[in-house]
CSV table of C-alpha atoms in Angstrom, one decimal:
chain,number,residue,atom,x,y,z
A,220,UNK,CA,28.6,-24.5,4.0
A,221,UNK,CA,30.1,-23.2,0.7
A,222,UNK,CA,31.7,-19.6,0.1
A,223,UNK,CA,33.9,-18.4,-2.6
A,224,UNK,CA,36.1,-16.2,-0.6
A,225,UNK,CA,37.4,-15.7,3.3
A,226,UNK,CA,39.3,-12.8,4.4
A,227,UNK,CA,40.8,-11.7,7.7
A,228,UNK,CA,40.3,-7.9,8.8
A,229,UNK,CA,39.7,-5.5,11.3
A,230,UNK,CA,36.5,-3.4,11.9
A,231,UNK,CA,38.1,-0.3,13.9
A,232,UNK,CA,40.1,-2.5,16.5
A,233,UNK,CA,37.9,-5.7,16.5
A,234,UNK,CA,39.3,-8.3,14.3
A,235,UNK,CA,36.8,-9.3,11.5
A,236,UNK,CA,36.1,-12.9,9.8
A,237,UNK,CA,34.7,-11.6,6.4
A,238,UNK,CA,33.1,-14.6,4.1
A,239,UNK,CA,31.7,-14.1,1.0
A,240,UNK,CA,29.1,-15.6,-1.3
A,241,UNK,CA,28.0,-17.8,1.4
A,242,UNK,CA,25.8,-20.8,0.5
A,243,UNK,CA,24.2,-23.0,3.7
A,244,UNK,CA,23.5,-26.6,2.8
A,245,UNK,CA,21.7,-29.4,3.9
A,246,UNK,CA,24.2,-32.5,4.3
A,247,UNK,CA,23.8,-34.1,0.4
A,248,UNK,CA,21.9,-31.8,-1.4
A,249,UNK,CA,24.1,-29.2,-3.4
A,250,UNK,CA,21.1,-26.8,-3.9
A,251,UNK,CA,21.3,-24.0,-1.2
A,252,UNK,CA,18.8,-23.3,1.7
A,253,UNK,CA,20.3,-19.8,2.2
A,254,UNK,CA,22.5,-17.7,0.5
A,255,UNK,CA,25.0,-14.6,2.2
A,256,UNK,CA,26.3,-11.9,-0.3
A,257,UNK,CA,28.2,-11.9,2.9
A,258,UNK,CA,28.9,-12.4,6.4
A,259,UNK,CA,30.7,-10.5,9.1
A,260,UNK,CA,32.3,-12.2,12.1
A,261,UNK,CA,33.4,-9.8,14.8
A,262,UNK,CA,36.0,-11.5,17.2
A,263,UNK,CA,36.2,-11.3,21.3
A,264,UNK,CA,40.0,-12.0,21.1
A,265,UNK,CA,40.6,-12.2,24.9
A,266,UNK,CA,37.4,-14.5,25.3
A,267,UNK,CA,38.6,-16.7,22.3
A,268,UNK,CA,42.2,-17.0,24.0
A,269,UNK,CA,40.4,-18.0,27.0
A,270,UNK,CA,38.5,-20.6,25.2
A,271,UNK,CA,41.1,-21.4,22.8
A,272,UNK,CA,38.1,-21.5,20.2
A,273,UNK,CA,36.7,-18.3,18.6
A,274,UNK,CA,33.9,-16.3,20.4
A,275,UNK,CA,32.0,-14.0,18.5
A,276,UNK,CA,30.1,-11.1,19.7
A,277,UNK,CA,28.8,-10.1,16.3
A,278,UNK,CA,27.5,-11.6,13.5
A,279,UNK,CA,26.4,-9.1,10.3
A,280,UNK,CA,24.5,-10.7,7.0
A,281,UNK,CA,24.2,-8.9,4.1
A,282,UNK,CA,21.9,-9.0,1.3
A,283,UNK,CA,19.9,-12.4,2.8
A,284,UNK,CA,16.5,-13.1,2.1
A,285,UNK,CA,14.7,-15.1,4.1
A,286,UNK,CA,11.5,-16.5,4.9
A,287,UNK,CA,10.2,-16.8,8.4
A,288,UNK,CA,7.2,-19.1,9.1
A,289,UNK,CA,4.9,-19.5,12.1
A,290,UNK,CA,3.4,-23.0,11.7
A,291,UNK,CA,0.2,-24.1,13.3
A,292,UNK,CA,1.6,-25.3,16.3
A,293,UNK,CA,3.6,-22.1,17.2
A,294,UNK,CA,6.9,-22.6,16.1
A,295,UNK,CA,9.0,-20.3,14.0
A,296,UNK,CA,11.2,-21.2,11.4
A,297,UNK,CA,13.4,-19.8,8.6
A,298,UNK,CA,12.2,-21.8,5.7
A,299,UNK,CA,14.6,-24.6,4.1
A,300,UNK,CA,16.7,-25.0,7.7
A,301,UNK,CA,13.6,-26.4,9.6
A,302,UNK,CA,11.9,-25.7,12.8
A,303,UNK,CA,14.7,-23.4,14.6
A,304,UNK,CA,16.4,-22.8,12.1
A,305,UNK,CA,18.1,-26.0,12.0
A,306,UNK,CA,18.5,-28.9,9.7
A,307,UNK,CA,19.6,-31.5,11.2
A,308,UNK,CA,17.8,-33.5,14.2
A,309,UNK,CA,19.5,-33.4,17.4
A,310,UNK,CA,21.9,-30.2,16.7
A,311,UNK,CA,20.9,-26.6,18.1
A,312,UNK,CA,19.2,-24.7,14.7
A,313,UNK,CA,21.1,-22.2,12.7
A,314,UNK,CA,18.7,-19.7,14.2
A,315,UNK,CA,19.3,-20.2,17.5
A,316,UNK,CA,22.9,-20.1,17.3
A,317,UNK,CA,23.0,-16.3,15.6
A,318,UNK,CA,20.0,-15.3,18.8
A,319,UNK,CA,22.7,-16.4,21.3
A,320,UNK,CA,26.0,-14.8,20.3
A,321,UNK,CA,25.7,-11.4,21.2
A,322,UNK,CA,24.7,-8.6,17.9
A,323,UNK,CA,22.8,-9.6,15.0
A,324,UNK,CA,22.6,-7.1,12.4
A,325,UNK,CA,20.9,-7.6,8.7
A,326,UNK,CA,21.2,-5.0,6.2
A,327,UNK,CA,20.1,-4.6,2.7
A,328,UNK,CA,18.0,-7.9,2.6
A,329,UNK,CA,14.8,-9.4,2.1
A,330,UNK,CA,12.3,-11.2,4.6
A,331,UNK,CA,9.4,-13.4,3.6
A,332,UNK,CA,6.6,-13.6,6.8
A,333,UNK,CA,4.1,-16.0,6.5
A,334,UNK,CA,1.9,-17.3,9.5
A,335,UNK,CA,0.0,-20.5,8.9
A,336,UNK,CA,-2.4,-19.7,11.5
A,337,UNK,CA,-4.0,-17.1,9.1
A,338,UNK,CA,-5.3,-16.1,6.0
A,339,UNK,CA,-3.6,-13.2,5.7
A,340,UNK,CA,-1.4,-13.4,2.4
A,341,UNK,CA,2.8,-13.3,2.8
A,342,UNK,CA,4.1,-10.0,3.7
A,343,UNK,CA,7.1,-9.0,2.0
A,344,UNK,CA,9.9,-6.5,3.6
A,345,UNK,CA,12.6,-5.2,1.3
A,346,UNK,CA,15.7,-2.9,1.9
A,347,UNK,CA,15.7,-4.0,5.7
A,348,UNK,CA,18.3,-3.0,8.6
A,349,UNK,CA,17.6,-4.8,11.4
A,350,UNK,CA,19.7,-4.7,14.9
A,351,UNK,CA,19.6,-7.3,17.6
A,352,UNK,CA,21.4,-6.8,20.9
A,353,UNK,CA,21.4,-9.9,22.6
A,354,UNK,CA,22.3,-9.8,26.3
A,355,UNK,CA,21.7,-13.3,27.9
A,356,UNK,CA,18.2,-13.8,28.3
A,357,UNK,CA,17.4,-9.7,27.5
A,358,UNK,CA,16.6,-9.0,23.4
A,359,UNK,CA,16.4,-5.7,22.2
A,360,UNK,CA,15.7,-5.0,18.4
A,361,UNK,CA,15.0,-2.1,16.1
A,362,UNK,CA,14.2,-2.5,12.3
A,363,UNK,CA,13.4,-0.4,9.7
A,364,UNK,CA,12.3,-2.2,6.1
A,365,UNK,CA,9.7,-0.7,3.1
A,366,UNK,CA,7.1,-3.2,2.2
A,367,UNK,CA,7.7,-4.5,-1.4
A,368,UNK,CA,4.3,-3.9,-2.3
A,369,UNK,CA,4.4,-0.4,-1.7
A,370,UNK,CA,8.5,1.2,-1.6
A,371,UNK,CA,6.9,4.5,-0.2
A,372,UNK,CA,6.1,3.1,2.7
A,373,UNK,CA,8.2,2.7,5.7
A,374,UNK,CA,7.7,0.3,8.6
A,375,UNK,CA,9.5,0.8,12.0
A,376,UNK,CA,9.8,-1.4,15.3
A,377,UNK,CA,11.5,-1.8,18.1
A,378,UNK,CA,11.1,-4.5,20.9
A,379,UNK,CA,12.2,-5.1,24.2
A,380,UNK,CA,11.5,-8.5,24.8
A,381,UNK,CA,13.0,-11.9,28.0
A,382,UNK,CA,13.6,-15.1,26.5
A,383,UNK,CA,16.1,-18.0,26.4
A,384,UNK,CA,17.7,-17.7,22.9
A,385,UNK,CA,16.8,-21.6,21.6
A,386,UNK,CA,13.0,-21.1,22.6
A,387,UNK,CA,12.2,-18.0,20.2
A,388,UNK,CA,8.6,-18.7,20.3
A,389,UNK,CA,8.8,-18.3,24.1
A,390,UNK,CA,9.5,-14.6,24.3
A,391,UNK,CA,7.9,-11.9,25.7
A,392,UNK,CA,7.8,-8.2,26.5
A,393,UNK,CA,7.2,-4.6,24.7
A,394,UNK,CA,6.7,-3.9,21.0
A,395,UNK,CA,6.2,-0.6,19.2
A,396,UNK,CA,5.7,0.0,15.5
A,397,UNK,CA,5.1,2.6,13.4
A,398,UNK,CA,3.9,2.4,9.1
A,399,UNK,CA,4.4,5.8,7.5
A,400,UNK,CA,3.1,5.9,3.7
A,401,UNK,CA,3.2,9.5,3.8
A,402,UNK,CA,1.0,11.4,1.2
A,403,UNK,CA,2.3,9.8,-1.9
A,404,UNK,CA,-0.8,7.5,-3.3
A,405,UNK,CA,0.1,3.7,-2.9
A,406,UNK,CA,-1.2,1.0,-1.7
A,407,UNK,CA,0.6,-0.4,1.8
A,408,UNK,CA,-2.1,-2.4,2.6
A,409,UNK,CA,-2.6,-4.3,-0.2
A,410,UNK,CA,-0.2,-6.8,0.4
A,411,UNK,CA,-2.6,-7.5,3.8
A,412,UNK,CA,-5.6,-8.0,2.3
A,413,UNK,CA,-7.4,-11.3,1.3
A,414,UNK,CA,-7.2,-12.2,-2.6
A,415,UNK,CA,-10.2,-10.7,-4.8
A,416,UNK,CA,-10.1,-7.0,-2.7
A,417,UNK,CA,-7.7,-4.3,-3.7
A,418,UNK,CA,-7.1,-1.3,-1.9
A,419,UNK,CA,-5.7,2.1,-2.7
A,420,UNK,CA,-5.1,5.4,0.3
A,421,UNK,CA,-4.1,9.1,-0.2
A,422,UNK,CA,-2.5,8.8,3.2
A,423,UNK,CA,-1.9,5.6,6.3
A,424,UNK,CA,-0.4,6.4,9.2
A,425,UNK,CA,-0.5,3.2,11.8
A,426,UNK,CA,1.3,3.3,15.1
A,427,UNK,CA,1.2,0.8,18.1
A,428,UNK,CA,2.4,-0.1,21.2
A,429,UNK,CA,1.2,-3.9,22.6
A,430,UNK,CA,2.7,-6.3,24.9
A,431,UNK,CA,4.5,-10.0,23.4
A,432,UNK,CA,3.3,-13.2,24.9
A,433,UNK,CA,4.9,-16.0,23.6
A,434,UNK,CA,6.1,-14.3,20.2
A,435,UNK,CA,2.3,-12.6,19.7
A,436,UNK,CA,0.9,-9.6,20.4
A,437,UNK,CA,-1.3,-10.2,23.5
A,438,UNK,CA,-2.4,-6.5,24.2
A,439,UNK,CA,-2.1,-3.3,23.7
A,440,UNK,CA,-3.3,0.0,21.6
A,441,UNK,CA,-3.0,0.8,18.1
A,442,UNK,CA,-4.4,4.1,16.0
A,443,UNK,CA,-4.6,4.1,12.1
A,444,UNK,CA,-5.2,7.4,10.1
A,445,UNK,CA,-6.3,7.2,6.3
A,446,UNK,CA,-6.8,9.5,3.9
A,447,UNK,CA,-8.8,8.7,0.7
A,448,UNK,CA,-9.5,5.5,0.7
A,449,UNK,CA,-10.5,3.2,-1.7
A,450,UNK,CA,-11.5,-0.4,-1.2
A,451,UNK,CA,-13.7,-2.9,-4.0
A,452,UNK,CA,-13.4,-6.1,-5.7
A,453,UNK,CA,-15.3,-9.4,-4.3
A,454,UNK,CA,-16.1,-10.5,-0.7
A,455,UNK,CA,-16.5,-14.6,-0.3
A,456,UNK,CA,-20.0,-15.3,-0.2
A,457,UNK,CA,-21.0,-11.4,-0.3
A,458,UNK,CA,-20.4,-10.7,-4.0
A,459,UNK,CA,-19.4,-7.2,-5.3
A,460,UNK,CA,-18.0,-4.7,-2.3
A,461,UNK,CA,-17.2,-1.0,-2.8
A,462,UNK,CA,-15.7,1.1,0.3
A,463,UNK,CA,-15.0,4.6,0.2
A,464,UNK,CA,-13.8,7.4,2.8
A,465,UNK,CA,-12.3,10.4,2.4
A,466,UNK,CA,-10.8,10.2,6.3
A,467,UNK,CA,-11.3,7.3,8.7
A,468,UNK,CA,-9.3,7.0,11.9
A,469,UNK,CA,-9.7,4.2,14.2
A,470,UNK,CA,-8.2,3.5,17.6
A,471,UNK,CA,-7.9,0.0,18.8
A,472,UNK,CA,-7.7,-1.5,22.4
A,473,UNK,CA,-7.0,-5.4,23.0
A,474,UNK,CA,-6.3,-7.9,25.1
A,475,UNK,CA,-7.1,-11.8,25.8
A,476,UNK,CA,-10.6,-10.8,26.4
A,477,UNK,CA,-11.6,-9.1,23.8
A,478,UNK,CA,-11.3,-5.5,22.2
A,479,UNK,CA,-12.5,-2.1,21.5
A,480,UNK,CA,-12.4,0.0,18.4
A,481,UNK,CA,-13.4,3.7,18.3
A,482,UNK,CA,-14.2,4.4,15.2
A,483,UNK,CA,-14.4,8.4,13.8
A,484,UNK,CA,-15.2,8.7,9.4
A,485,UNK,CA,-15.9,11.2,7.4
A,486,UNK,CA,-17.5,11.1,3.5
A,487,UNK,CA,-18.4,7.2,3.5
A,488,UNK,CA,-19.9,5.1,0.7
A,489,UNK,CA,-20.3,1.4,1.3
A,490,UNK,CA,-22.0,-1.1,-1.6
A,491,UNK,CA,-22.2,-4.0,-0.9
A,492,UNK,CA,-25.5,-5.7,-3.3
A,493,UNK,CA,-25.1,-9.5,-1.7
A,494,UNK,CA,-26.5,-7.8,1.5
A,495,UNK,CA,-28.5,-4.1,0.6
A,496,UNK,CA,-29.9,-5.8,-3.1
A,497,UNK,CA,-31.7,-3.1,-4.9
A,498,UNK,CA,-31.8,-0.5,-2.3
A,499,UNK,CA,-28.9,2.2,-2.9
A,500,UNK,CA,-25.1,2.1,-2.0
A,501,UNK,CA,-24.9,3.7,1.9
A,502,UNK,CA,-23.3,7.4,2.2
A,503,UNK,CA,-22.8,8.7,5.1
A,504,UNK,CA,-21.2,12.6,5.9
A,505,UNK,CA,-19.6,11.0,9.3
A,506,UNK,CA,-19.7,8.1,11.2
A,507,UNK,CA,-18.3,7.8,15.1
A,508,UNK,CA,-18.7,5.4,18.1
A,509,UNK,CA,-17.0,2.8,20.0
A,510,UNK,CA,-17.7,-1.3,18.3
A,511,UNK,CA,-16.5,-4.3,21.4
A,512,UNK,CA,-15.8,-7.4,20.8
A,513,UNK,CA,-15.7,-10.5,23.3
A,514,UNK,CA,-14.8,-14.2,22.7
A,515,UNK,CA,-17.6,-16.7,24.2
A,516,UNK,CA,-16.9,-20.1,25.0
A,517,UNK,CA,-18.4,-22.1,22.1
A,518,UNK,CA,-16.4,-20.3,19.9
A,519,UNK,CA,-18.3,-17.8,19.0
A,520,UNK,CA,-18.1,-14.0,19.3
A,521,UNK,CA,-19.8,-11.1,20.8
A,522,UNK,CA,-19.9,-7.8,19.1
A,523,UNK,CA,-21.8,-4.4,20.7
A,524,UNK,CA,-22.2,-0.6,20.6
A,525,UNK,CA,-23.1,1.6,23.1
A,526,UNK,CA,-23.7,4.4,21.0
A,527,UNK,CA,-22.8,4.4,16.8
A,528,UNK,CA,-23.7,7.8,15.4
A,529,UNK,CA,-24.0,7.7,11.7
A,530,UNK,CA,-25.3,11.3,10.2
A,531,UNK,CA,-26.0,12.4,6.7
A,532,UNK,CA,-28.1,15.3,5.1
A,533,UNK,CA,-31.2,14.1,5.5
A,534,UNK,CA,-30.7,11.4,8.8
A,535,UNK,CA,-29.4,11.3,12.3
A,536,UNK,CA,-29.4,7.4,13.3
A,537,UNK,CA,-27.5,6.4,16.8
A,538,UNK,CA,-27.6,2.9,17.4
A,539,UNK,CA,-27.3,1.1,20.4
A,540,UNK,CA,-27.0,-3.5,19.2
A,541,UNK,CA,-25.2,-6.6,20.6
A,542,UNK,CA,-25.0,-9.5,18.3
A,543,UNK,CA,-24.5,-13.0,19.7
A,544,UNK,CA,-23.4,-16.1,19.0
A,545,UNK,CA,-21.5,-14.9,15.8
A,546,UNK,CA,-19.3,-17.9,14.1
A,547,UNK,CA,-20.8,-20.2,16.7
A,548,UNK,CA,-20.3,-23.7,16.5
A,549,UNK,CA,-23.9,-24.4,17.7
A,550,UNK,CA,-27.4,-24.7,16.4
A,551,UNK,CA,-28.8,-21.7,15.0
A,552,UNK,CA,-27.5,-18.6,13.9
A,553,UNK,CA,-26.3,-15.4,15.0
A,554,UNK,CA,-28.6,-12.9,17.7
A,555,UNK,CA,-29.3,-9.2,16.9
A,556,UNK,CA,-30.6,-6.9,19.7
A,557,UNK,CA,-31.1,-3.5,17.6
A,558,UNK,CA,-31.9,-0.3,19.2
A,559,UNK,CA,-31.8,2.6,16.5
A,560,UNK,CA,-32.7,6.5,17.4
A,561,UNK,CA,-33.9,8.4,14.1
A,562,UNK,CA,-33.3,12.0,14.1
């Protein structure tokens, strides 16, 4: 570790270690896996006489930016200290030491989130205050951070989650979040999307409530309100897509065995050439019904409707469809069973 400056202090009547300028460093390599504009150390002085070594009970980083990686086994990481959060083999990660002593607070910083497991691009979080109570094997956090690709947005969650502080991608229990871009235009999203596709709203509103399992959401509801959207560029293997609607709200329901999503739009376009050709873009005045989803054993999935109403000017269509077998691993391709009512 390498600071430029340590101070003694007191924060109301806890006594404070204050470093700053903090630099973390693998053994023999000068260049810095994380760096602390600084770092707050709030003393249990009665514990530490006890112990006759220091015990803290809070630990404050500001200005940090990390990145936090899921790798494709599971684990979580802060990039540059290792799985953990640790460096070096044998010793308890640098991560796991802050989970385990008491309060973790991070304000004004910076986190990186990338999971290997997807394709979803990194997700950036700026201007982040996070809190984490720490209360033997009981976590409770609340953040609040603006998404770096759009500063009008804010993003909040809170968490109550059970779990031994060394096995972070062991814990489980209740989330809630809420993403709040208000009515300024932006693009919140964006950041979420594959490459090739950009995305523009009027208006996002997500909120969500779903149980943790092993550090993932495992079930639970979510509902998403947008206003004037706008979404084009290319779709691998598709070609051209265009994707318009002035109000779409969609409520989600999941868990291990599949999901739901209730769907409700209003003033939709959809082009998409690679799969209409010549016949003209689809517009639609509103568009509602429930779309399931199940997982089947080869790999493949099930998708179905009970009941889509799409309705225009000129058309009434309700359809009733299950396709099969979609993204099997087997020979053959995908089964559509169509039922369409014309009105």
């Amino acid at each position: 570790t390498r600071l430029s400056r340590l101070h003694l202090g007191l924060a109301g009547l806890v006594p404070r270690v204050t470093l700053e300028e903090v630099d973390l460093l693998a053994p023999g390599d000068p260049v810095p896996r994380l760096h602390l504009r600084r770092l707050h150390l709030d003393l249990d002085p009665l514990a530490s006489l006890g112990t006759l070594s220091p015990r803290v009970t809070d630990i404050t980083l500001e200005g940090p930016r990390l990145r936090l990686e899921r790798g494709g086994d599971g684990q979580l990481a802060v990039a540059g200290l290792g799985a953990g959060g640790g460096w070096e083999a044998g010793k308890p990660g640098a991560l796991a030491a802050f989970l385990a002593q008491g309060r973790l607070r991070l304000t004004d910083g910076e986190i990186e989130w990338l999971d290997r497991d997807t394709l979803v691009p990194t997700l950036v979080l700026s201007e982040i205050r996070l809190d984490l109570d720490n209360r033997g094997a009981a976590h409770h956090l609340d953040l609040e951070a603006r998404l770096a690709a759009a500063p009008s947005a804010r993003l909040r969650v809170t968490a109550d989650l059970q779990g031994d502080a060394a096995q972070l991608d062991d814990w489980s229990g209740v989330l809630d979040f809420t993403l709040d871009a208000g009515d300024d235009p932006g693009p919140p999203t964006a950041g979420l999307l594959p490459q090739g596709l950009q995305v523009a709203e009027q208006l996002l509103a997500l909120e969500g409530h779903y149980r943790v399992q092993g550090s993932r959401l495992a079930a639970g509801q979510a509902r998403l309100r947008l206003e004037g959207l706008s979404l084009q560029g290319q779709v691998p293997g598709q070609g051209a897509l265009a994707f318009q609607a002035a109000r779409l709200d969609l409520d989600l329901t999941t868990d291990l065995a599949g999901g739901r999503l209730q769907i409700a739009g209003e003033g939709l376009y959809l082009s998409l050439p690679g799969v209409f050709g010549e016949r003209p873009p689809l517009r639609l005045d509103r568009l509602t019904g429930p779309v399931t989803w199940t997982p089947a054993a080869d790999g493949g999935l099930r998708l179905a409707s009970d009941g889509l109403e799409a309705l225009n000017p000129d058309l009434g269509l309700k359809l009733r469809f299950s396709l099969e077998d979609l993204g099997a691993s087997g020979p053959g391709g995908p089964v559509l069973d169509l039922q369409a009512d014309i009105r």
